[in-house]
PDB file of C-alpha atoms in Angstrom:
ATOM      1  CA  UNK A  13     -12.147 -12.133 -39.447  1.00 64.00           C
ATOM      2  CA  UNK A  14     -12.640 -15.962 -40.185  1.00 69.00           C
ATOM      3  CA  UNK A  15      -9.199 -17.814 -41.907  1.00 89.00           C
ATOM      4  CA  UNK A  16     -11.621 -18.802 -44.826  1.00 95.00           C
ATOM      5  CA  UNK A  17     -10.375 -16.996 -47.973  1.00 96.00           C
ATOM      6  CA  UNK A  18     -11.457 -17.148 -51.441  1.00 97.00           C
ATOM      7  CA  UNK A  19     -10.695 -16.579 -54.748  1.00 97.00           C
ATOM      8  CA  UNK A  20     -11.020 -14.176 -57.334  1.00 97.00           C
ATOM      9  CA  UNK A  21     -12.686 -11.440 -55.466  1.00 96.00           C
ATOM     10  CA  UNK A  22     -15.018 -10.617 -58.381  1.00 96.00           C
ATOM     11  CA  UNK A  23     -14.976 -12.131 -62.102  1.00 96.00           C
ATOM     12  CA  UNK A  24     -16.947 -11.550 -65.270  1.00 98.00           C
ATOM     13  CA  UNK A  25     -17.982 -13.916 -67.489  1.00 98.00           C
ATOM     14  CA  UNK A  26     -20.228 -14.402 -70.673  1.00 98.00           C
ATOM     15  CA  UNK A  27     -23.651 -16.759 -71.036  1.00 98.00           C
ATOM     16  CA  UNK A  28     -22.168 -20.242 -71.670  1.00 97.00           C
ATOM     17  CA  UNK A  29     -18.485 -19.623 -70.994  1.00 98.00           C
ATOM     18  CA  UNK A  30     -17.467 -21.915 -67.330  1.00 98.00           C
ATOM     19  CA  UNK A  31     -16.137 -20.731 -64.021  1.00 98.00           C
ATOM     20  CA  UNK A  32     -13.921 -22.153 -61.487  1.00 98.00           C
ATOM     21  CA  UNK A  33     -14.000 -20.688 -57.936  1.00 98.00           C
ATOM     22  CA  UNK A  34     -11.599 -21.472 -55.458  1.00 98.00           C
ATOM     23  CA  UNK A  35     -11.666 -21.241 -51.307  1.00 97.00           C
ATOM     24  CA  UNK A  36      -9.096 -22.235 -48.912  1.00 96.00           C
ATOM     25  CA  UNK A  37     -10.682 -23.419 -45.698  1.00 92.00           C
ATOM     26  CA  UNK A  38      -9.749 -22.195 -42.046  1.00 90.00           C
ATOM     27  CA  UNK A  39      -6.686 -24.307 -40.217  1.00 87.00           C
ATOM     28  CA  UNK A  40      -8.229 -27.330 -38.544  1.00 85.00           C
ATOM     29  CA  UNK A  41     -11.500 -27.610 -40.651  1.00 89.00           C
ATOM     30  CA  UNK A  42     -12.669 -31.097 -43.180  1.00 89.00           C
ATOM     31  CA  UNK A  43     -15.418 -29.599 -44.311  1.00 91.00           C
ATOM     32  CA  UNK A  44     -16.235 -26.636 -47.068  1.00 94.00           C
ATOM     33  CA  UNK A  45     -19.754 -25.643 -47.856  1.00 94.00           C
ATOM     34  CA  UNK A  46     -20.920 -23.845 -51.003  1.00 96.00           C
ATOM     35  CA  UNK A  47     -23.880 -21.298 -51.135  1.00 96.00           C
ATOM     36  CA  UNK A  48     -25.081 -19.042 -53.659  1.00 97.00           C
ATOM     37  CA  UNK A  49     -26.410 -15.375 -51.868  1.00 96.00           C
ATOM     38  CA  UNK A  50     -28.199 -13.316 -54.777  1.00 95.00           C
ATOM     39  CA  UNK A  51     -28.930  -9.867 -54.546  1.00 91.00           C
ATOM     40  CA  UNK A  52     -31.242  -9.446 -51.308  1.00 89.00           C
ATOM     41  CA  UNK A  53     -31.772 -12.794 -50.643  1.00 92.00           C
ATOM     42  CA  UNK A  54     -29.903 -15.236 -47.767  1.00 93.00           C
ATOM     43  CA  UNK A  55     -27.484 -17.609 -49.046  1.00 95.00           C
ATOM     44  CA  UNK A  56     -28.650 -20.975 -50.413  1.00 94.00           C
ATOM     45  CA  UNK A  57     -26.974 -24.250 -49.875  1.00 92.00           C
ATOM     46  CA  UNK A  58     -25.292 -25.859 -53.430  1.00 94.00           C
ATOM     47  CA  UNK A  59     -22.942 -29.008 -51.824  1.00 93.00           C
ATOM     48  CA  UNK A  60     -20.864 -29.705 -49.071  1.00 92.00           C
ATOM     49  CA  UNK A  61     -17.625 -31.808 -48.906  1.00 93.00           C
ATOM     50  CA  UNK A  62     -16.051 -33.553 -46.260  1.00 89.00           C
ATOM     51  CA  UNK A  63     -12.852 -34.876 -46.249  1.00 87.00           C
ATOM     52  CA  UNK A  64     -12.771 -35.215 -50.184  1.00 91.00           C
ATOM     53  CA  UNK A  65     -16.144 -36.503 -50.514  1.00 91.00           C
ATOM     54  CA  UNK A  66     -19.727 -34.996 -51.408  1.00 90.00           C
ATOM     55  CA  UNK A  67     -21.752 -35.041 -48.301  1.00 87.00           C
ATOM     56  CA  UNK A  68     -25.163 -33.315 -49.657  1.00 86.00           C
ATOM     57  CA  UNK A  69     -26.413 -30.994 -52.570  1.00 89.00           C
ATOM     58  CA  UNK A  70     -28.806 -28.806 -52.767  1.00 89.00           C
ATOM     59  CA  UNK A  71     -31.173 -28.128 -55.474  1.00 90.00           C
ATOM     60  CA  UNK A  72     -28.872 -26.916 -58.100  1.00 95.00           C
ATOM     61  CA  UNK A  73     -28.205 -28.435 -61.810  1.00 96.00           C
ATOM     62  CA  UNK A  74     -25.351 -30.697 -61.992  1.00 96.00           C
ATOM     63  CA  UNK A  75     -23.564 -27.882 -64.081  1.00 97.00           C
ATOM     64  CA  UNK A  76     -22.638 -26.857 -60.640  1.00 98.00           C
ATOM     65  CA  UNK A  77     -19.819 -29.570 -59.532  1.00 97.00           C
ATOM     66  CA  UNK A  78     -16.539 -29.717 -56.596  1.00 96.00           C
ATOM     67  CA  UNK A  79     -14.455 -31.327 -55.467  1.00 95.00           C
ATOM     68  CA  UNK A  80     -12.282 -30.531 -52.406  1.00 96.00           C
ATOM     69  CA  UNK A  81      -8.168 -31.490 -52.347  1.00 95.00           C
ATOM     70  CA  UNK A  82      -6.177 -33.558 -49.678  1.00 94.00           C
ATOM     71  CA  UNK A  83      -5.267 -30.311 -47.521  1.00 92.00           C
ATOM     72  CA  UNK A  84      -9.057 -29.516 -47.432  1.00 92.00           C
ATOM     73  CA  UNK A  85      -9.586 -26.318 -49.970  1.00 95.00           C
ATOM     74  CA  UNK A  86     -12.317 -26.714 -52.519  1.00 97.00           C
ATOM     75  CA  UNK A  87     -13.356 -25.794 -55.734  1.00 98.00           C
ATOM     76  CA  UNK A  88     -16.661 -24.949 -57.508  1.00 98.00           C
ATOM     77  CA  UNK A  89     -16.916 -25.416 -61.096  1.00 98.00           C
ATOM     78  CA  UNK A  90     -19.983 -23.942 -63.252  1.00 98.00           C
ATOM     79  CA  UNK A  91     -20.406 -24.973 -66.772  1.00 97.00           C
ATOM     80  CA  UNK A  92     -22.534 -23.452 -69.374  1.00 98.00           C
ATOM     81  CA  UNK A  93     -22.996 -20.230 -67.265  1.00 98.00           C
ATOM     82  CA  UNK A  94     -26.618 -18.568 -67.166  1.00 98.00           C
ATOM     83  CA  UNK A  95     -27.305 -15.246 -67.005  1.00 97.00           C
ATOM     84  CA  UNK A  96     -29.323 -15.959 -63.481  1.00 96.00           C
ATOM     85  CA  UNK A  97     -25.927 -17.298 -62.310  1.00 98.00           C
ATOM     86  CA  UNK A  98     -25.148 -13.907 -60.948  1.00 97.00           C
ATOM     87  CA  UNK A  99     -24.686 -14.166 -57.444  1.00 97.00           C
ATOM     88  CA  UNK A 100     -22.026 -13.578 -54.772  1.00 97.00           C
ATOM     89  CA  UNK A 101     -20.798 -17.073 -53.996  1.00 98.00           C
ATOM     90  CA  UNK A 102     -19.503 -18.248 -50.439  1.00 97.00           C
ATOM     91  CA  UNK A 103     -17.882 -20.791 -49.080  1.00 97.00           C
ATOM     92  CA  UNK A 104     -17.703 -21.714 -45.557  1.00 95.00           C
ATOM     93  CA  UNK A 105     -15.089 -24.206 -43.630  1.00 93.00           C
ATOM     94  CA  UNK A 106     -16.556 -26.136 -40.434  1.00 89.00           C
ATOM     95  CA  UNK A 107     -15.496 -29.391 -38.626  1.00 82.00           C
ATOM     96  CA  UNK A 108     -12.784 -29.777 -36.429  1.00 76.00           C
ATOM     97  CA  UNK A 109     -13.021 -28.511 -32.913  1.00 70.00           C
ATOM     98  CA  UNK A 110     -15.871 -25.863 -34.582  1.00 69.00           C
ATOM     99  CA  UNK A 111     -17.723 -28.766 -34.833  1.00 76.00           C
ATOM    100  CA  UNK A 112     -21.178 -27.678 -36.739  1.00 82.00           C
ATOM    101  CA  UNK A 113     -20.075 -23.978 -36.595  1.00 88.00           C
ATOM    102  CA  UNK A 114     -19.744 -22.808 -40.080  1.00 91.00           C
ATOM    103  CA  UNK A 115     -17.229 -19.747 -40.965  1.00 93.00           C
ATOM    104  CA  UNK A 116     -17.776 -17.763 -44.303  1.00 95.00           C
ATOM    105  CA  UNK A 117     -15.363 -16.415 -46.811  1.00 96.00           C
ATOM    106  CA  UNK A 118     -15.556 -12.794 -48.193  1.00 96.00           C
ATOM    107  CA  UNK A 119     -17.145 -14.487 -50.989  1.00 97.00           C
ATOM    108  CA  UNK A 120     -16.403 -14.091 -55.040  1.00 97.00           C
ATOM    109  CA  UNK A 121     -19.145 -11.882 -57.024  1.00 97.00           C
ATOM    110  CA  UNK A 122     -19.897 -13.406 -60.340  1.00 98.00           C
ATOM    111  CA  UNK A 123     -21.349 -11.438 -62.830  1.00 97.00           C
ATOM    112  CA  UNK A 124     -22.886 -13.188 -66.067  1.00 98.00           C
ATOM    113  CA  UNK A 125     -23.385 -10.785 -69.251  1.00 97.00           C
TER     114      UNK A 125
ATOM    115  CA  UNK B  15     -37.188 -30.875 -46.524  1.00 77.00           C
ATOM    116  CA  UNK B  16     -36.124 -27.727 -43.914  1.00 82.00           C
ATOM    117  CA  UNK B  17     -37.881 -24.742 -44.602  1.00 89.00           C
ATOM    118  CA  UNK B  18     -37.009 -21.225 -42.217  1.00 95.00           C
ATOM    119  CA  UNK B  19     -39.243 -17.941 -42.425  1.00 96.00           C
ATOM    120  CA  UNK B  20     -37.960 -14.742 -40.905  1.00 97.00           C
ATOM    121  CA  UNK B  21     -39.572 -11.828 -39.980  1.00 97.00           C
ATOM    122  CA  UNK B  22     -39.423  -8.996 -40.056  1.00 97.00           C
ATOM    123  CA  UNK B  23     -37.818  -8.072 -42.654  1.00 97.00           C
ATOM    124  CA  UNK B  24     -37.345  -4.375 -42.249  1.00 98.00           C
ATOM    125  CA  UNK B  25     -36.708  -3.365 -38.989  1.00 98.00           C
ATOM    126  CA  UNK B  26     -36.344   0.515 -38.036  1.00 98.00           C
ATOM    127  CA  UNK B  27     -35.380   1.291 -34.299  1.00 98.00           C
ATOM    128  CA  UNK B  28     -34.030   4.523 -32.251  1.00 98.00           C
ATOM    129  CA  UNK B  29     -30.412   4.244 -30.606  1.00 97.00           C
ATOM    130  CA  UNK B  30     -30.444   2.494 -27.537  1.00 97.00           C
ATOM    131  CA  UNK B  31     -33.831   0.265 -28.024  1.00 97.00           C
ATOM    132  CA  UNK B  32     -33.690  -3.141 -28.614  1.00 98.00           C
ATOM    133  CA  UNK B  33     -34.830  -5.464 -31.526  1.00 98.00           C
ATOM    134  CA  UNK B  34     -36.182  -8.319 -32.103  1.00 98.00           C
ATOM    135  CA  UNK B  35     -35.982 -10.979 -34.947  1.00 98.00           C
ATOM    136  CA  UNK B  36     -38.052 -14.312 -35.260  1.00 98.00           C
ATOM    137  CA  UNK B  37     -37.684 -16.801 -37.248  1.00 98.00           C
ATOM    138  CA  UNK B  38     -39.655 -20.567 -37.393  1.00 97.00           C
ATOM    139  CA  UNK B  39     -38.520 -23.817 -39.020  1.00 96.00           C
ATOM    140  CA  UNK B  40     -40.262 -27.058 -40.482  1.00 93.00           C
ATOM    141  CA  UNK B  41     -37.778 -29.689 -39.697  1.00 90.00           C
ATOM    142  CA  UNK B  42     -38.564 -30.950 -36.310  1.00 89.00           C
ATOM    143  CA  UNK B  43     -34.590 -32.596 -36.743  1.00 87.00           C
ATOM    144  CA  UNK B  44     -33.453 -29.526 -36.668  1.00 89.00           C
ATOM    145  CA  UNK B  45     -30.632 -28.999 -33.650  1.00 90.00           C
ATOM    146  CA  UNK B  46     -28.895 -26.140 -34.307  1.00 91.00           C
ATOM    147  CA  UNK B  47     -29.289 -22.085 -35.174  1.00 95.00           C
ATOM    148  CA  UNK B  48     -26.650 -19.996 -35.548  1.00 96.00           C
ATOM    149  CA  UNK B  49     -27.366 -16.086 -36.358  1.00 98.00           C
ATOM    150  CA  UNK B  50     -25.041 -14.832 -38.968  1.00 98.00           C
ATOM    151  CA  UNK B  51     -24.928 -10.118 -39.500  1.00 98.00           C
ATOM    152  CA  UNK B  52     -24.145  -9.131 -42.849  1.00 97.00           C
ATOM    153  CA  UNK B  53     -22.718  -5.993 -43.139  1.00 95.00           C
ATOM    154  CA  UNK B  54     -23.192  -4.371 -46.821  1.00 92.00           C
ATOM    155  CA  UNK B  55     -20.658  -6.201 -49.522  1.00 88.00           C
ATOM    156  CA  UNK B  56     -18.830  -8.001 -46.472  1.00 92.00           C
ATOM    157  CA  UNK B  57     -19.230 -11.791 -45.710  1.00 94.00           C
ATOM    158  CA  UNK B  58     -21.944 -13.103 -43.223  1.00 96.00           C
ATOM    159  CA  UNK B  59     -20.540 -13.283 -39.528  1.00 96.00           C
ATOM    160  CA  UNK B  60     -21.598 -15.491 -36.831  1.00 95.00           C
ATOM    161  CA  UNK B  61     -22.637 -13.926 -33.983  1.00 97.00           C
ATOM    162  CA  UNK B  62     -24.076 -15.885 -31.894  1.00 96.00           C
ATOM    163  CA  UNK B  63     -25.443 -20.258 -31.934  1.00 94.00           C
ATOM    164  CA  UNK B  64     -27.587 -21.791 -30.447  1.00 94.00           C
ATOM    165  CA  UNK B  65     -28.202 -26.096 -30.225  1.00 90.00           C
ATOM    166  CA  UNK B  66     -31.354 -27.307 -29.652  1.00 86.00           C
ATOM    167  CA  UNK B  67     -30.567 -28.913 -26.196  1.00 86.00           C
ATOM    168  CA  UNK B  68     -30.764 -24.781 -24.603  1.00 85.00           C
ATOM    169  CA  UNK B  69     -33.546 -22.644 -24.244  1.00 91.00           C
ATOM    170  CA  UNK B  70     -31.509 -19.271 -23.835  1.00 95.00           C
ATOM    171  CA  UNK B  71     -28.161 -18.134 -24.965  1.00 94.00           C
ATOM    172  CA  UNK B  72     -26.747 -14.607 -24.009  1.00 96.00           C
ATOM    173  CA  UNK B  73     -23.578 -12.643 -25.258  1.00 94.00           C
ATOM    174  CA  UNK B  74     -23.212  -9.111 -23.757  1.00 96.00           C
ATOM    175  CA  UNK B  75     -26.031  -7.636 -25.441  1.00 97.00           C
ATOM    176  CA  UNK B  76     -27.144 -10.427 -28.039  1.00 98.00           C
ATOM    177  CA  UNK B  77     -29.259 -13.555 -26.671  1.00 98.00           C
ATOM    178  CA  UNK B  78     -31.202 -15.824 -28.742  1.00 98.00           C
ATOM    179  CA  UNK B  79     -34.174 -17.971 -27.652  1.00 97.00           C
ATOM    180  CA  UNK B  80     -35.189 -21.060 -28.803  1.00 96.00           C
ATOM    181  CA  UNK B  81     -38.697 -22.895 -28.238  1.00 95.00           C
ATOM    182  CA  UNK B  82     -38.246 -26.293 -29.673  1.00 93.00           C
ATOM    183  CA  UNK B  83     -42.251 -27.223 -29.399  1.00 93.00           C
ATOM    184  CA  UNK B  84     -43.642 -24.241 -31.384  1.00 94.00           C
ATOM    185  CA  UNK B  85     -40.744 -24.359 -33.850  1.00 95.00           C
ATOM    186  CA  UNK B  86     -39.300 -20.783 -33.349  1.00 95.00           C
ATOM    187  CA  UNK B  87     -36.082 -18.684 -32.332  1.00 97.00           C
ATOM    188  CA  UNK B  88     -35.605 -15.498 -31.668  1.00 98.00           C
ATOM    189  CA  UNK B  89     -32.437 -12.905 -31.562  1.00 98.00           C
ATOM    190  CA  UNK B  90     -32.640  -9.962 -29.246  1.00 98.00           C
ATOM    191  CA  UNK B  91     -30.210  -7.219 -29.673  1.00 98.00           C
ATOM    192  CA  UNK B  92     -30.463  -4.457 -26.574  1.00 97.00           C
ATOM    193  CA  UNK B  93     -29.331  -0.909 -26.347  1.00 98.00           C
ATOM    194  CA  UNK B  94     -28.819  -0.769 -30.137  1.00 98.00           C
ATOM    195  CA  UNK B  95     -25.745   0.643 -31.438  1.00 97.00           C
ATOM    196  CA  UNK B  96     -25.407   2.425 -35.348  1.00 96.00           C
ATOM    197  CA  UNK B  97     -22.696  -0.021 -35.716  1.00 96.00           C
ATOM    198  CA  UNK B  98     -25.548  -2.424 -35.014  1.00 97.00           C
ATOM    199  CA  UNK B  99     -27.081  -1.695 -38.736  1.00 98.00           C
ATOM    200  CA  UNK B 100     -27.127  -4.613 -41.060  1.00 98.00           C
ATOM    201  CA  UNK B 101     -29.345  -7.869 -42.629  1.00 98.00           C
ATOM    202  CA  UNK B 102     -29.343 -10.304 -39.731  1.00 98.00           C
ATOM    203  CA  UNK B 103     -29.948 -13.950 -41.384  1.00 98.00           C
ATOM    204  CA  UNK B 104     -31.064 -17.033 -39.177  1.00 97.00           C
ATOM    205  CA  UNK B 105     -29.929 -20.442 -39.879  1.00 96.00           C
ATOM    206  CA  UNK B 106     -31.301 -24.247 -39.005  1.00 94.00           C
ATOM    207  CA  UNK B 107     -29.195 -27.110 -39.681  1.00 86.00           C
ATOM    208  CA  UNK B 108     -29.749 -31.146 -38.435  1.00 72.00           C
ATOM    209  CA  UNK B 109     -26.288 -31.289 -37.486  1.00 62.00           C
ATOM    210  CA  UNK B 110     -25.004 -34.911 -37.823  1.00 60.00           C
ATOM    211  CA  UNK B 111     -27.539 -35.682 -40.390  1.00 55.00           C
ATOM    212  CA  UNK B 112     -26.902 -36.732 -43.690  1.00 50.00           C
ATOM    213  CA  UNK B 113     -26.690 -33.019 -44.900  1.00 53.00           C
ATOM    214  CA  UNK B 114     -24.880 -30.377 -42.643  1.00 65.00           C
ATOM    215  CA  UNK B 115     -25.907 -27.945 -44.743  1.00 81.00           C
ATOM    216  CA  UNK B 116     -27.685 -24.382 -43.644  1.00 90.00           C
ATOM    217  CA  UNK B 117     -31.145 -23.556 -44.367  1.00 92.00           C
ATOM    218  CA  UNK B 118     -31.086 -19.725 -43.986  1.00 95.00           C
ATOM    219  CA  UNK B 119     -34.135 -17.446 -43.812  1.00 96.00           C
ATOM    220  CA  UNK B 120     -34.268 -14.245 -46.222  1.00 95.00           C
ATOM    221  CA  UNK B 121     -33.156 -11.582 -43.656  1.00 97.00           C
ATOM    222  CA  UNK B 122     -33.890  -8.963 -41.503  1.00 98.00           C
ATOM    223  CA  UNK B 123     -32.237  -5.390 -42.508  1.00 98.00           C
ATOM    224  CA  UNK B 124     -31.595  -3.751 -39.305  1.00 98.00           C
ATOM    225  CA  UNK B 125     -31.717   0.196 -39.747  1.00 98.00           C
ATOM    226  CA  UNK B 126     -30.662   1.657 -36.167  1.00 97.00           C
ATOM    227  CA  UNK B 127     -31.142   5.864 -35.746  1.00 96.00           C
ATOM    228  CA  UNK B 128     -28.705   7.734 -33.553  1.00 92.00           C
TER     229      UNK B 128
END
């Protein structure tokens, strides 16, 4: 098992209401990616930050925002949540002596009623 | 921008054959393909990476191939295990570019028989 961990594990939420998910990345990594994996489909990209800053999105709204802290974990924040928000969301810590090598987290399953 | 298709995506084999997934990419920047097995519920694992600079990686019974002028890779998996089961997702990334982020195909479930 990677040292990525996230958290919660799994959280509900209503249409509109705004989530904050949390992931702590593995000893010795800058960066933290965010994806988005629905239901039978490979994860997609959302940002990546490294060393505090943004360093790329992909094609999400900008009701999707992070930020990432000093010691390197990150958060993702989702406003106005959609019912097509549903998804399991990972992050994944790289940089260091992994160099490109990206290591997931178990992941936090959102649901959106 | 990067674009990866995998095939195939079902993929039934007896114990002890091997398997084969393919996968192509757009991006010509591309330099780097990692292979990630995602066991039902659990988070995708790397298994084996490969950078564009190699034609052939091997890991016990895992290699990957990569042909840099067609555009493809490959993962082989030999003498297939039930533990082997899983979606098997490939990856391209332009490492050092001004997104390190992965472009991931839509996976290959990988039923193995005993």
């Amino acid at each position: 098992e990677t040292g990525v961990t996230q958290s919660p594990t799994h959280l509900i939420k209503t249409r509109g209401q705004q989530v904050t998910l949390r992931c702590s990345s593995q000893s010795g990594h800058n960066t933290v990616s965010w994806y988005q994996q629905a239901l039978g489909q490979g994860p997609q990209f959302i940002f990546q930050y490294y060393r505090e800053e943004e360093n790329g999105r992909g094609n999400f709204p900008p009701r999707f925002s992070g930020l990432q802290f000093p010691n390197y974990s990150s958060e993702l924040n989702v406003n106005a949540l959609e019912l097509d928000d549903s998804a399991l969301y990972l992050c994944a810590s790289s940089g260091g002596t992994s160099g490109e090598t990206q290591y997931f987290g178990p992941g936090t399953r959102l649901l959106v009623l | 921008g990067e674009n990866v298709e995998q095939h195939p995506s079902t993929l039934s084999v007896q114990e002890g054959d091997s398997a084969v997934i393919k996968c192509t990419y757009s991006d010509s920047a591309s330099n780097y393909f990692p292979w990630y097995k995602q066991e039902l519920g659990k988070r995708p694992q790397l298994i084996i990476d490969i950078r564009s600079n190699v034609g052939e990686k091997k890991d016990q019974r895992i290699a990957v191939t990569l042909n840099k002028t067609a555009k493809h890779f490959s993962l082989h998996i030999t003498e297939t295990q039930p533990e082997d089961s899983a979606v098997y997702f490939c990856a391209a990334n332009h490492y050092g570019g001004s997104q390190g982020n992965l472009i991931f195909g839509k996976g290959t479930k990988l039923s193995v028989k005993p």
